[in-house]
Amino acid sequence: YKAWLQYSKSEGKYAKTVTPFLKTISSSCDASPVLWSAIEELNQSITQMFDFSPFISFEVMSGKGVVLQLCSESETRLQDEGYMMYTEPNGQLIISGKTETGILYGTFHLLRLLQMGKPIDKLNIIENPANSLRLLNHWDNIDGSIERGYAGKSIFFENDQFSQNYGRLKDYARMLASIGVNGIAINNVNVHQLETKLITPEYLTGVEKIAAIFRAYGVKTFLSINFASPIELGGLKTADPLDEEVKRFWEHAIKTIYTHIPDFGGVVVKADSENRPGPFTYGRSQAEGANMLAEIVAPYGGLVIWRCFVYNCHQDWRDRTTDRAKAAYDHFMPLDGDFHENVVLQIKNGPMDFQVREPVSPLLGGLKETNQVIEFQITQEYLGQQIHLVYLVPQWKEVLEFETYAKGSGSTVKKIVSGELYDRKNNGAAAVVNVGDDYNWTGHTLAQSNLYGYGRLMWSPEMTAEDISNEWITCTFGADPLVLSTIKGMLLNSWTTYENYTSPLGVGWMVNPGHHYGPNVDGYEYQAWGTYHFADWKGLGVNRTMATGTGFSGQYYQKNAEKYESLTDCPEELLLFFHYVPYSYVLSSGKTVIQHIYDTHFAGVEQVEQYRQQWKQLQGRIDKKRFDDVATKLDIQFEHAKEWRDIVNTYFYRKSGIDDQHNRPIY
Ligand code: GCU
């Protein structure tokens, strides 16, 4: 289960130069669990890479060697989780942090340098995380199933019990620390009957064991809770957040959690969404619901992570003013400033639901006085379910670089998310993770790069997608230049490829309802979920303009609102998200929309075919198991991409009656 912590053997000149710096590991700190994790990681990896065991001492040793130390409280250049790493003239390689977690992160940085064959004799590094919350959400159920999981079963739960595979959890904790993730919610946001009990002593003993494993790697444990717990567990008649008995129920429940897990991170809540219970049932606002819990967890230092995925999933298509895209903003903007300091709103990156292409949620930048984390989806629910290759870092980069104009120019999403723009503390990101008990963690081996990329990008949003892929490929597959260039090319183009053969120009969906895999252009068109494309014989797209449509474009700051409102200024990749246009509408490429649909769908399939050929060149350069794995996935992707191409093309050919200019077969 090594993923990117392969620590492959290093020989030759590089090994000779770095070895003297690695002969000893000494520290002036007490051997706490986190510090011990750092020492253990160094010891194991050095032994594996360089074939010798370093000498370990709890007295600082002079001369060449790794020294782990806490720096002074007054060191202003470091935040709590930051670190410095520098080489002294006497050859000491100092890794110093304000906390032991900082030291652990520094240790993983050193190991990354060693895996990448970088010099370590003149280090002078200071790093702090850009985002203070770097969270993962597992959508795992106690029966072992994972909602939207594509990599086997849960690593936490099995057959209504806690899984006993603690070694695996420890490996996972190591992986998370190596990319700077500092919190995990271990259960599904849709909290079912049994999972509701996770906050009771019967189950907390199990959660406690998990928390201990992750604590040693600087990762806090969170639980998703059921807002109706006072009814389901407490036997009350109500879950009204203003009811005194309900408050007493939660006080008791939260106290019990903290008795088991003193550093418990907090609760994640999906309320009033997709038929989940919430404060709306009692005529209370989202803020009243969240604040009630926040007051109770505050004395323990806990957070309430409250999701903004609140919308009406029983929509009437005739009502063209109701628009799912508008819902989160409509619900939460009026409450800006009403949430307590330890409430963090969790906002999906786009206004719909993790489609291949969406605009950025207008709540990001809209909310000024509310803590928030952006929510990404690493698990590829709508993006090929870890059968198709889709490297998501370029998509997330685009989102983070998006200019909101919230405070004039320079108000990018990354600055809002990090808390910099509005000077907020409890901010950052959360992501629905793609991990299961498959031997390679993520189903598709190359999908590991998305988990890796999420962690690295949230630590440092300035990194490019290419930097991150370089690191991941080298740590995972070694330093072979052909392996590096081939996989990098595939990763960096894969999102565009997937977009090419799936839903065009930002319109989204067109998937099979329910499981969301595979093409079905009208799959959701006649359902009440509010995810329409409105294609007819004249054209397609959703009119979300203020002038004649749903008015969604008006949720953005003026510059963006004007851009999206205008047919000619709207970025073409989002054209059909904001506008209904005829098939003959001409794009800046000179092609009509219908011709664009045909061309991209043919191109997408050809690109997948190229990936298959490129991958074949790597045979013998990558171990057989991982090579075969990816080769098989690419074969399936190729077959399914053809299906997408043919179904989408024939659908629009029949709707529009317009021939392909190149007379390619359309079924
Ligand atoms: C999507 C997804 C659901 C999930 C929901 C959420 O709609 O399909 O499985 O529960 O998002 O984010 O809560």
XYZ file of C-alpha atoms and ligand atoms in Angstrom:
680
model
C 0.000 0.000 0.000
C 2.874 2.348 -0.560
C 1.339 4.818 -3.023
C 3.771 7.731 -3.246
C 5.746 6.644 -0.188
C 7.674 4.089 -2.234
C 11.125 5.137 -1.022
C 12.772 3.320 -3.921
C 16.424 2.415 -3.630
C 18.804 5.252 -4.362
C 22.289 4.405 -5.532
C 25.308 5.997 -7.183
C 26.557 9.511 -6.862
C 23.435 11.032 -5.348
C 23.264 8.433 -2.602
C 26.950 9.048 -1.811
C 26.467 12.801 -1.461
C 23.450 12.679 0.786
C 24.379 9.718 2.980
C 26.632 11.671 5.416
C 23.705 13.975 6.230
C 21.486 11.034 7.091
C 23.719 8.920 9.311
C 22.190 10.223 12.507
C 18.757 11.467 13.548
C 18.807 13.365 16.789
C 16.282 15.459 18.622
C 15.984 17.658 21.651
C 12.220 17.022 21.929
C 10.380 14.531 24.082
C 9.424 11.387 22.234
C 5.755 12.278 21.741
C 3.661 10.249 19.280
C 3.981 12.880 16.534
C 7.723 13.257 16.930
C 8.055 9.516 17.022
C 6.150 9.306 13.726
C 8.748 11.624 12.187
C 11.663 9.585 13.501
C 10.103 6.305 12.478
C 9.412 7.614 8.977
C 12.991 8.830 8.570
C 14.418 5.639 9.930
C 12.325 3.398 7.676
C 12.761 5.405 4.540
C 16.498 5.951 4.913
C 17.001 2.261 5.540
C 14.978 1.436 2.467
C 16.473 4.021 0.136
C 20.108 3.951 1.179
C 20.607 0.561 2.776
C 21.746 1.623 6.216
C 20.032 2.361 9.517
C 20.598 5.826 10.909
C 21.684 6.212 14.519
C 18.855 7.678 16.623
C 19.493 9.820 19.653
C 17.452 12.026 21.968
C 20.438 14.253 22.547
C 21.302 16.601 19.747
C 24.397 15.420 17.939
C 26.916 17.790 16.428
C 28.240 17.484 12.907
C 26.464 16.088 9.891
C 23.084 14.536 10.640
C 19.379 15.299 10.837
C 18.274 17.306 13.860
C 14.610 17.633 14.779
C 13.860 20.494 17.108
C 11.185 22.838 18.346
C 11.945 26.474 17.633
C 11.293 29.341 19.965
C 7.719 30.463 20.587
C 8.718 33.917 19.454
C 9.721 32.785 15.953
C 7.391 35.018 13.977
C 8.082 33.523 10.580
C 6.344 30.286 11.439
C 2.719 29.415 11.987
C 1.838 26.488 14.211
C 2.121 23.913 11.473
C 4.974 25.538 9.553
C 8.609 24.484 9.560
C 12.101 25.576 8.709
C 14.669 23.306 7.187
C 18.253 24.421 6.751
C 21.752 23.065 6.609
C 24.222 24.493 9.108
C 27.833 25.062 8.093
C 28.792 22.109 10.296
C 26.527 19.876 8.252
C 23.633 19.616 10.681
C 20.397 19.393 8.758
C 17.934 21.137 11.024
C 14.199 20.598 10.786
C 12.495 22.899 13.182
C 8.862 23.704 13.864
C 6.764 25.479 16.419
C 4.955 22.232 17.001
C 5.891 18.634 16.466
C 3.398 18.507 13.627
C 5.480 21.193 11.924
C 8.557 19.004 12.391
C 6.667 16.051 10.904
C 5.724 18.104 7.832
C 9.339 19.202 7.475
C 10.439 15.595 7.682
C 8.160 14.651 4.813
C 9.532 17.567 2.826
C 13.042 16.215 3.297
C 11.901 12.764 2.208
C 10.321 14.245 -0.889
C 13.604 15.907 -1.787
C 15.433 12.625 -1.309
C 12.917 10.724 -3.429
C 13.301 13.319 -6.147
C 17.095 13.273 -6.013
C 17.414 16.934 -5.000
C 20.457 18.350 -3.183
C 20.183 18.741 0.581
C 23.543 20.267 1.441
C 22.458 23.902 1.215
C 18.882 23.914 2.338
C 17.214 27.089 3.455
C 13.486 26.553 3.465
C 10.628 28.115 5.366
C 7.145 26.816 4.747
C 3.742 27.566 6.194
C 0.443 26.139 5.006
C -1.666 28.634 3.072
C -4.863 27.121 4.451
C -5.369 26.294 8.087
C -8.062 23.655 7.466
C -7.043 20.941 5.023
C -9.759 18.363 5.466
C -10.990 15.162 3.916
C -14.505 13.786 4.023
C -15.032 10.055 3.802
C -18.507 9.114 2.669
C -18.131 5.711 4.375
C -20.964 3.718 5.924
C -20.624 1.258 8.795
C -21.560 -1.692 6.586
C -18.331 -1.020 4.706
C -19.928 0.518 1.632
C -18.854 3.945 0.432
C -21.273 6.415 -1.126
C -19.642 7.368 -4.432
C -16.702 5.096 -3.656
C -14.823 3.542 -6.573
C -11.871 1.869 -4.890
C -13.343 -1.019 -2.954
C -14.812 -0.938 0.516
C -14.233 1.322 3.477
C -10.893 1.216 5.269
C -12.630 2.183 8.532
C -15.688 -0.038 8.654
C -16.586 -3.592 7.772
C -19.893 -5.457 8.201
C -21.334 -3.042 10.750
C -18.104 -3.064 12.789
C -14.885 -1.119 12.887
C -12.255 -2.603 10.648
C -9.335 -4.111 12.570
C -6.760 -3.378 9.901
C -4.936 -0.734 11.919
C -1.733 -1.166 9.924
C -3.560 0.034 6.870
C -4.951 3.028 8.748
C -1.475 3.902 9.901
C -0.227 3.820 6.306
C -3.094 6.092 5.373
C -2.252 8.479 8.197
C 1.354 8.578 6.935
C 0.158 9.394 3.436
C -2.057 12.177 4.742
C 0.685 13.719 6.842
C 3.038 13.602 3.868
C 0.657 15.888 1.953
C -0.362 18.035 4.908
C -3.978 16.935 5.423
C -4.912 17.784 9.021
C -8.477 16.553 9.510
C -10.724 13.688 8.408
C -14.414 13.055 8.827
C -14.666 9.280 8.782
C -18.351 8.766 7.946
C -20.810 9.693 5.231
C -22.553 13.086 5.303
C -25.757 11.155 4.740
C -25.848 9.733 8.240
C -28.014 6.643 8.258
C -29.547 4.812 11.202
C -26.546 2.915 12.513
C -24.111 5.727 11.767
C -26.245 8.068 13.866
C -24.957 6.024 16.813
C -21.319 6.855 16.159
C -21.627 9.594 18.778
C -22.643 7.099 21.481
C -20.209 5.288 23.824
C -20.915 1.978 22.112
C -19.229 3.238 18.946
C -16.980 5.958 20.316
C -14.527 3.384 21.644
C -13.932 2.422 18.021
C -13.688 6.005 16.820
C -11.246 6.647 19.658
C -8.839 4.027 18.319
C -8.973 5.538 14.860
C -8.406 9.005 16.311
C -5.288 7.797 18.164
C -3.733 6.503 14.952
C -4.350 9.737 13.083
C -3.416 11.971 16.027
C 0.137 10.648 15.816
C 0.262 12.145 12.302
C -1.241 15.522 13.075
C -4.677 14.599 11.711
C -7.788 15.394 13.747
C -10.879 13.220 13.623
C -14.344 14.594 12.786
C -17.724 12.874 12.585
C -20.698 13.573 10.357
C -23.761 13.799 12.550
C -27.478 13.378 12.040
C -29.345 16.578 12.874
C -32.286 14.473 14.010
C -30.212 12.582 16.609
C -32.226 14.053 19.510
C -35.216 12.196 18.083
C -33.481 9.068 16.884
C -31.159 8.544 19.836
C -32.631 10.720 22.553
C -36.261 9.705 22.179
C -37.318 13.364 21.974
C -40.230 14.531 19.862
C -38.239 17.268 18.211
C -34.778 18.252 16.973
C -35.651 21.971 17.057
C -32.325 23.738 17.680
C -33.966 26.242 20.023
C -35.592 23.631 22.216
C -33.963 23.326 25.651
C -34.191 19.567 25.789
C -32.599 19.319 22.382
C -29.725 21.471 23.600
C -29.336 19.275 26.654
C -29.236 16.227 24.399
C -26.402 17.723 22.360
C -24.512 18.925 25.433
C -24.474 15.415 26.742
C -23.574 13.894 23.376
C -20.731 16.326 22.740
C -19.356 15.887 26.241
C -19.316 12.136 25.687
C -17.401 12.537 22.427
C -14.758 14.715 24.060
C -14.383 12.296 26.963
C -13.285 9.723 24.409
C -11.435 12.024 22.037
C -10.142 15.146 23.792
C -8.853 16.703 20.559
C -11.936 15.809 18.492
C -12.046 18.181 15.515
C -15.782 18.731 15.392
C -18.915 17.777 13.523
C -19.813 17.872 9.840
C -23.476 18.554 9.099
C -25.537 18.050 5.968
C -28.874 19.557 6.926
C -32.031 20.272 4.927
C -30.521 18.799 1.812
C -31.628 15.903 -0.336
C -34.250 14.899 2.213
C -31.922 15.080 5.238
C -33.350 16.587 8.428
C -32.406 20.106 9.489
C -33.527 23.313 11.144
C -35.966 24.200 8.325
C -38.349 21.527 9.669
C -38.814 23.713 12.753
C -38.959 27.030 10.975
C -35.385 27.828 12.069
C -32.590 29.165 9.917
C -29.377 27.415 8.958
C -27.564 29.797 11.299
C -29.793 28.901 14.234
C -29.101 25.231 13.589
C -25.345 25.654 13.251
C -24.926 28.093 16.138
C -26.720 25.849 18.598
C -24.124 23.135 17.972
C -21.297 25.660 17.802
C -22.022 26.969 21.294
C -21.856 23.451 22.626
C -18.574 22.448 20.966
C -16.874 25.817 21.542
C -15.630 25.168 25.110
C -13.849 22.073 23.764
C -12.263 23.940 20.868
C -14.425 22.111 18.331
C -15.756 23.230 14.963
C -19.120 22.897 13.273
C -18.592 22.323 9.590
C -21.934 23.163 8.045
C -22.487 22.280 4.385
C -24.098 24.760 1.996
C -25.386 22.095 -0.387
C -28.969 23.088 0.376
C -31.402 23.143 -2.533
C -34.842 22.039 -3.551
C -34.573 18.607 -5.170
C -38.259 18.522 -6.062
C -38.268 21.058 -8.826
C -40.866 21.740 -11.505
C -39.301 22.245 -14.942
C -42.077 24.663 -15.921
C -40.951 27.043 -13.218
C -38.069 28.735 -14.980
C -37.238 31.074 -12.114
C -36.242 28.355 -9.663
C -32.672 27.390 -10.421
C -30.655 24.896 -8.415
C -27.522 26.900 -9.204
C -28.936 29.819 -7.232
C -29.921 27.891 -4.134
C -26.792 27.945 -1.941
C -26.345 31.685 -2.404
C -30.015 32.405 -1.796
C -29.986 30.408 1.423
C -26.696 31.543 2.921
C -25.937 35.078 1.741
C -28.635 36.659 3.919
C -27.014 34.956 6.925
C -23.522 36.359 6.356
C -22.198 37.489 9.742
C -24.752 35.498 11.744
C -22.610 32.413 12.264
C -20.447 31.910 15.328
C -16.682 32.002 15.010
C -16.350 28.224 15.214
C -18.868 27.580 12.442
C -17.294 26.909 9.068
C -19.492 26.830 5.984
C -18.478 24.151 3.509
C -19.166 25.346 -0.035
C -18.956 23.139 -3.119
C -16.584 24.610 -5.696
C -19.403 25.092 -8.171
C -23.075 25.952 -7.762
C -24.319 22.565 -8.993
C -22.536 19.360 -8.110
C -18.942 18.584 -9.143
C -19.555 18.564 -12.894
C -16.738 18.408 -15.423
C -17.119 22.163 -15.872
C -18.985 24.672 -13.716
C -18.477 28.288 -12.846
C -17.166 29.027 -9.366
C -19.787 29.228 -6.621
C -20.712 32.884 -6.131
C -20.808 32.306 -2.371
C -17.000 32.257 -2.544
C -16.305 35.943 -2.312
C -19.929 36.711 -1.624
C -19.668 35.781 2.052
C -17.474 38.289 3.843
C -18.054 37.665 7.514
C -18.287 33.914 7.610
C -15.598 31.264 7.903
C -15.596 28.909 5.000
C -13.947 25.931 3.370
C -14.257 25.183 -0.297
C -15.432 21.638 -1.001
C -13.830 19.658 -3.802
C -14.624 16.137 -4.876
C -11.576 13.936 -5.289
C -13.723 10.886 -5.762
C -14.695 10.932 -9.446
C -18.457 10.663 -9.127
C -19.296 12.479 -12.357
C -15.809 12.260 -13.771
C -15.479 8.671 -14.788
C -15.511 6.937 -11.403
C -11.825 6.058 -11.317
C -12.177 4.056 -14.512
C -11.528 7.105 -16.665
C -8.288 8.985 -16.190
C -9.032 12.520 -14.997
C -6.322 14.489 -13.188
C -8.248 17.094 -11.249
C -5.504 19.457 -10.155
C -5.821 21.645 -13.283
C -9.542 22.045 -12.585
C -8.940 22.993 -8.951
C -6.190 25.375 -9.995
C -8.626 27.167 -12.260
C -11.106 27.493 -9.443
C -8.501 28.799 -7.008
C -7.167 31.326 -9.501
C -10.642 32.615 -10.373
C -10.967 36.356 -9.959
C -14.101 37.141 -7.964
C -13.611 40.965 -7.777
C -14.975 40.747 -4.238
C -12.592 43.497 -3.120
C -11.510 44.749 -6.501
C -8.993 42.929 -8.644
C -6.716 40.407 -6.982
C -9.617 38.891 -5.044
C -8.958 35.362 -6.168
C -10.736 32.346 -4.749
C -7.493 31.063 -3.239
C -7.256 34.222 -1.122
C -10.859 33.917 -0.008
C -10.487 30.274 0.809
C -7.284 30.804 2.794
C -8.938 33.557 4.831
C -6.441 36.147 3.626
C -8.889 38.443 1.833
C -11.320 38.875 4.691
C -8.871 38.062 7.462
C -10.567 34.919 8.661
C -9.025 32.162 10.718
C -10.981 28.928 10.383
C -10.740 28.611 6.634
C -9.396 26.298 3.957
C -10.674 23.283 2.070
C -12.427 19.971 2.450
C -12.650 17.241 -0.152
C -14.617 14.064 -0.633
C -11.869 11.519 -0.853
C -11.370 8.726 -3.402
C -9.854 6.081 -1.136
C -11.019 2.542 -0.396
C -9.521 -0.807 0.530
C -8.224 -1.601 -2.975
C -4.538 -2.504 -2.907
C -3.678 0.751 -4.678
C -6.096 2.816 -2.528
C -7.864 4.558 -5.404
C -9.017 1.939 -7.921
C -7.193 3.555 -10.827
C -3.542 3.760 -9.827
C -3.165 7.142 -11.492
C -6.086 8.492 -9.444
C -3.711 8.555 -6.472
C -2.384 11.724 -8.043
C -5.656 13.474 -7.210
C -5.406 12.773 -3.500
C -1.756 13.741 -3.551
C -2.518 16.869 -5.551
C -5.318 17.977 -3.271
C -3.090 17.902 -0.207
C -0.178 19.635 -1.874
C -2.336 22.306 -3.483
C -4.133 23.175 -0.283
C -0.819 23.471 1.514
C 0.498 25.650 -1.256
C -1.961 26.921 -3.892
C 0.934 28.569 -5.694
C 2.206 25.222 -6.925
C 1.413 24.473 -10.541
C -0.383 21.354 -11.689
C 2.839 20.405 -13.432
C 5.016 20.776 -10.289
C 2.616 18.601 -8.387
C 2.512 15.949 -11.086
C 6.343 15.894 -11.227
C 6.498 15.190 -7.523
C 3.793 12.584 -7.544
C 5.118 10.672 -10.546
C 8.698 10.631 -9.288
C 7.791 9.562 -5.768
C 5.391 6.937 -7.098
C 7.196 5.515 -10.128
C 10.815 6.621 -9.763
C 13.003 8.844 -11.875
C 12.790 7.272 -15.377
C 12.460 10.298 -17.711
C 10.192 8.511 -20.182
C 7.869 7.451 -17.387
C 7.817 11.003 -16.085
C 7.152 12.717 -19.391
C 4.575 10.167 -20.548
C 2.499 10.129 -17.382
C 2.760 13.876 -17.002
C 1.441 14.426 -20.513
C -1.442 12.085 -19.870
C -2.341 13.627 -16.521
C -2.207 17.222 -17.637
C -4.449 16.662 -20.658
C -6.852 14.203 -19.137
C -9.464 16.640 -17.825
C -9.847 18.272 -21.240
C -10.070 14.862 -22.850
C -12.862 13.795 -20.534
C -14.672 17.057 -21.097
C -14.327 16.584 -24.851
C -16.254 13.341 -25.025
C -18.796 14.050 -22.277
C -21.105 17.033 -21.740
C -20.274 20.065 -23.856
C -19.630 23.747 -23.099
C -20.437 23.700 -19.406
C -23.941 22.277 -19.669
C -23.079 19.333 -17.393
C -24.923 16.150 -16.421
C -26.083 13.910 -19.289
C -25.226 10.936 -17.086
C -27.238 7.925 -16.057
C -29.342 8.897 -13.057
C -28.565 7.384 -9.687
C -25.106 5.935 -10.149
C -23.908 8.738 -12.472
C -21.707 6.631 -14.727
C -21.973 6.615 -18.490
C -23.865 8.745 -20.999
C -27.580 9.417 -20.862
C -28.289 12.795 -22.379
C -31.843 13.016 -21.100
C -31.117 11.003 -17.956
C -32.000 13.868 -15.660
C -33.969 15.983 -18.118
C -37.316 14.647 -17.007
C -36.555 14.395 -13.298
C -37.137 16.889 -10.521
C -33.520 17.443 -9.479
C -33.175 20.693 -11.388
C -30.326 19.619 -13.620
C -31.627 20.423 -17.070
C -29.994 21.160 -20.435
C -33.242 22.158 -22.176
C -32.146 20.784 -25.548
C -34.821 20.875 -28.250
C -34.724 20.984 -32.041
C -33.623 24.615 -32.084
C -30.806 24.617 -29.571
C -29.683 23.895 -26.041
C -28.429 25.406 -22.803
C -29.817 27.010 -19.672
C -30.672 30.681 -19.775
C -29.331 31.938 -16.463
C -29.152 35.600 -17.412
C -30.753 38.378 -15.425
C -32.421 39.821 -18.506
C -34.452 36.833 -19.618
C -33.334 33.815 -17.585
C -33.134 32.557 -14.027
C -30.996 35.494 -12.918
C -28.147 33.368 -11.598
C -25.533 35.521 -13.323
C -26.596 38.349 -11.000
C -25.145 36.528 -8.001
C -21.623 37.502 -9.078
C -19.801 40.779 -8.581
C -20.520 43.197 -11.374
C -17.611 42.438 -13.680
C -18.289 38.729 -13.645
C -22.038 39.246 -13.747
C -21.690 41.330 -16.906
C -19.345 38.825 -18.463
C -21.664 35.882 -17.856
C -24.731 37.883 -18.815
C -23.374 38.699 -22.239
C -23.568 36.047 -24.905
C -20.426 37.309 -26.571
C -18.309 37.840 -23.439
C -19.303 34.663 -21.641
C -16.310 32.291 -21.557
C -17.152 29.698 -24.184
C -16.406 26.723 -21.966
C -19.381 27.923 -19.870
C -21.571 29.072 -22.719
C -24.339 26.541 -22.200
C -24.278 26.960 -18.446
C -25.419 30.552 -18.879
C -27.131 30.706 -22.244
C -29.547 28.867 -24.450
C -28.212 29.093 -28.008
C -29.202 27.695 -31.401
C -27.103 24.844 -32.802
C -25.939 27.182 -35.535
C -24.486 29.688 -33.046
C -20.918 30.403 -34.127
C -18.104 30.128 -31.567
C -14.878 32.108 -31.638
C -13.212 29.140 -33.355
C -15.505 29.798 -36.310
C -17.318 26.536 -35.657
C -20.983 26.242 -34.915
C -22.038 24.786 -31.577
C -23.221 21.586 -33.245
C -19.959 21.185 -35.154
C -18.056 21.842 -31.928
C -20.010 19.052 -30.255
C -19.186 16.600 -33.047
C -15.530 17.605 -33.258
C -14.788 17.486 -29.551
C -16.473 14.138 -29.190
C -14.421 12.605 -31.964
C -11.263 14.251 -30.639
C -11.829 13.045 -27.087
C -11.947 9.419 -28.175
C -8.807 9.840 -30.284
C -7.001 11.286 -27.294
C -7.876 8.259 -25.190
C -6.522 6.051 -27.951
C -3.272 8.041 -27.811
C -3.036 7.508 -24.051
C -3.341 3.780 -24.613
C -0.478 3.832 -27.108
C 1.652 6.057 -24.887
C 1.092 3.838 -21.912
C 2.215 0.760 -23.892
C 5.662 2.327 -24.255
C 6.080 2.107 -20.505
C 5.840 -1.673 -20.427
C 8.836 -3.022 -18.514
C 9.572 0.375 -17.005
C 6.861 0.082 -14.368
C 6.119 -2.982 -12.249
C 3.749 -5.351 -13.989
C 0.854 -5.046 -11.574
C 0.534 -1.304 -11.784
C 1.283 -1.329 -15.503
C -1.461 -3.869 -16.205
C -3.877 -2.060 -13.952
C -3.624 1.179 -15.839
C -3.562 -0.545 -19.231
C -6.821 -2.317 -18.406
C -8.440 0.881 -17.180
C -7.431 2.693 -20.356
C -8.972 -0.063 -22.478
C -12.264 0.292 -20.632
C -12.067 4.078 -20.806
C -11.603 3.815 -24.558
C -14.709 1.656 -24.975
C -16.779 3.909 -22.749
C -15.514 7.094 -24.364
C -16.770 5.748 -27.694
C -20.129 5.139 -26.108
C -20.228 8.717 -24.849
C -19.212 10.034 -28.252
C -21.800 8.049 -30.137
C -24.707 8.656 -27.812
C -24.087 12.390 -27.475
C -23.437 12.875 -31.186
C -26.452 10.933 -32.351
C -28.674 12.681 -29.838
C -27.737 16.118 -31.100
C -27.716 15.049 -34.714
C -31.277 13.837 -34.397
C -32.367 16.891 -32.442
C -30.737 19.380 -34.792
C -30.858 17.573 -38.117
C -27.546 19.202 -39.004
C -24.917 17.039 -40.688
C -21.331 16.684 -39.529
C -19.194 18.689 -41.939
C -16.696 15.845 -42.080
C -19.249 13.113 -42.698
C -17.996 10.893 -39.919
C -20.245 8.067 -38.806
C -22.936 9.237 -36.455
C -25.209 6.490 -35.230
C -24.196 14.507 -4.651
C -24.003 13.028 -4.542
C -24.607 12.478 -3.292
C -24.149 13.260 -2.094
C -24.399 14.745 -2.299
C -23.781 15.596 -1.209
O -25.528 14.810 -4.936
O -24.558 12.388 -5.659
O -24.212 11.130 -3.182
O -24.784 12.838 -0.949
O -23.811 15.160 -3.477
O -22.775 16.221 -1.483
O -24.299 15.645 -0.109
